[in-house]
Structure formats: structure tokens, C-alpha cells
Tab-separated table of C-alpha atoms in Angstrom:
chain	number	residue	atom	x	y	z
A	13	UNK	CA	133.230	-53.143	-50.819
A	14	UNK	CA	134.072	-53.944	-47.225
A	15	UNK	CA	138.100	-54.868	-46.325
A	16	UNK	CA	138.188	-55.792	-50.409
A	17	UNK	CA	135.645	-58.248	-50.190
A	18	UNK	CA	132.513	-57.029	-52.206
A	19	UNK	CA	129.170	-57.895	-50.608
A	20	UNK	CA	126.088	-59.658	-52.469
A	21	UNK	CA	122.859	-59.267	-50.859
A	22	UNK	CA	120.492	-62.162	-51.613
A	23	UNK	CA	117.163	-61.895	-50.548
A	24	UNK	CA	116.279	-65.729	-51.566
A	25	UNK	CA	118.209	-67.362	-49.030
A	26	UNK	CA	116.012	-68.352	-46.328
A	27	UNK	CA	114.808	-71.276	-44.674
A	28	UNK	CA	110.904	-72.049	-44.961
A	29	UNK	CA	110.095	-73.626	-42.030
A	30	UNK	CA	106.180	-74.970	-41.486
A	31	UNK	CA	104.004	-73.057	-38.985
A	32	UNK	CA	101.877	-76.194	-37.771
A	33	UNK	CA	102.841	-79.946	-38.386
A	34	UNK	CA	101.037	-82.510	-38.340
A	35	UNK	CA	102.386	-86.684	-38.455
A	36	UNK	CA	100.039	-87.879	-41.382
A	37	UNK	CA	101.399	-86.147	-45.096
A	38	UNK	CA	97.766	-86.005	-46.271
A	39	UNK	CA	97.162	-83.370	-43.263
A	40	UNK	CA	100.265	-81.689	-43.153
A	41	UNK	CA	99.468	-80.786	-46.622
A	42	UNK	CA	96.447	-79.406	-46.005
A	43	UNK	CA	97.614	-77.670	-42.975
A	44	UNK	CA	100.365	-75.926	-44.999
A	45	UNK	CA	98.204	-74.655	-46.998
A	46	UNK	CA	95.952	-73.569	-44.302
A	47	UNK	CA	98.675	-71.950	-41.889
A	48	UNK	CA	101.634	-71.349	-44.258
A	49	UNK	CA	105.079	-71.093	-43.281
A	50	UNK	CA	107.911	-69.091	-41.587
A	51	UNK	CA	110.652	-67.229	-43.055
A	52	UNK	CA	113.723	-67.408	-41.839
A	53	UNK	CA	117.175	-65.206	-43.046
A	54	UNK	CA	119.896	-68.360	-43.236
A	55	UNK	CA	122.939	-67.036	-41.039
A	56	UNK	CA	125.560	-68.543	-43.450
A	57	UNK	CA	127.886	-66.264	-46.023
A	58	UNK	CA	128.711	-67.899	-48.822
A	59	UNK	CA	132.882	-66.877	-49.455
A	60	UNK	CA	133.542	-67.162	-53.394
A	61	UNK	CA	136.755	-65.471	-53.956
A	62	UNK	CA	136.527	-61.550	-53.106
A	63	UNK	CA	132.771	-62.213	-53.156
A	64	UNK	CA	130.362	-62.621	-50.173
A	65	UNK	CA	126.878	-63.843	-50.807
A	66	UNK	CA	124.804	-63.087	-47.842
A	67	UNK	CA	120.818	-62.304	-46.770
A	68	UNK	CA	120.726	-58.855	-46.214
A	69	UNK	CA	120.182	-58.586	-42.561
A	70	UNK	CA	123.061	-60.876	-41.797
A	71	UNK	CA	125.082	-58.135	-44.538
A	72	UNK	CA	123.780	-55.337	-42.246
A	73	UNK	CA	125.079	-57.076	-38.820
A	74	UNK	CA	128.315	-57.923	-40.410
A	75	UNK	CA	128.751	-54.519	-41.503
A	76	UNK	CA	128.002	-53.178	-38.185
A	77	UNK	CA	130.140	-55.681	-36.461
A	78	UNK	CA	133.276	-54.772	-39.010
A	79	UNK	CA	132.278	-51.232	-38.710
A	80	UNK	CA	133.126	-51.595	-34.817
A	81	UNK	CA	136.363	-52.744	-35.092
């Protein structure tokens, strides 16, 4: 619980984002498969009521940030 708001860590929201690209879809393909992909932690809280849905290093800066204050 932080300031009444309860705090869900998700560890599934990220943004894939391709290592190498490639302008024909036959190759890109192939080069995914080859190179794979980068994970990134989205930045975005999702507010549902009292609930926060967040990735858990954006959870840890926030409750560093609110911790400061």
C-alpha cells in the first residue's frame, strides 16, 4: 500500500522491440529469429480505482520518488 493506493507489479508489460530489421518480411523473419529481440519495461501505470498496475522497476522508482517526498 503506498498513500492508499495498492501497487500491482506486472512483469508482462513490456515492449518487444526487434534487434535488427530488415525492409523485406521474408528476411525480417528470419532475422528475428536469428537476432531476437529487446525487452523493454513500458513506463505507463495503469490507475484502476485504488489499484496501480505497473512493471516492477517503474514500481521501485515510484516508490523511491514518493518515498522522497
Amino acid at each position: 500500500m503506498l498513500r492508499g493506493y495498492r501497487i500491482i507489479e506486472n512483469e508482462n508489460m513490456v515492449e518487444r522491440k526487434q534487434i535488427r530489421t530488415h525492409r523485406k518480411r521474408r528476411i525480417n523473419k528470419k532475422w528475428a529469429k536469428r537476432y531476437g529481440f529487446n525487452v523493454i519495461p513500458k513506463k505507463g501505470i495503469f490507475v484502476m480505482g485504488s489499484t496501480l498496475i505497473m512493471h516492477p522497476t517503474v514500481a521501485q522508482i515510484v516508490r523511491q520518488q514518493v518515498g522522497a517526498v
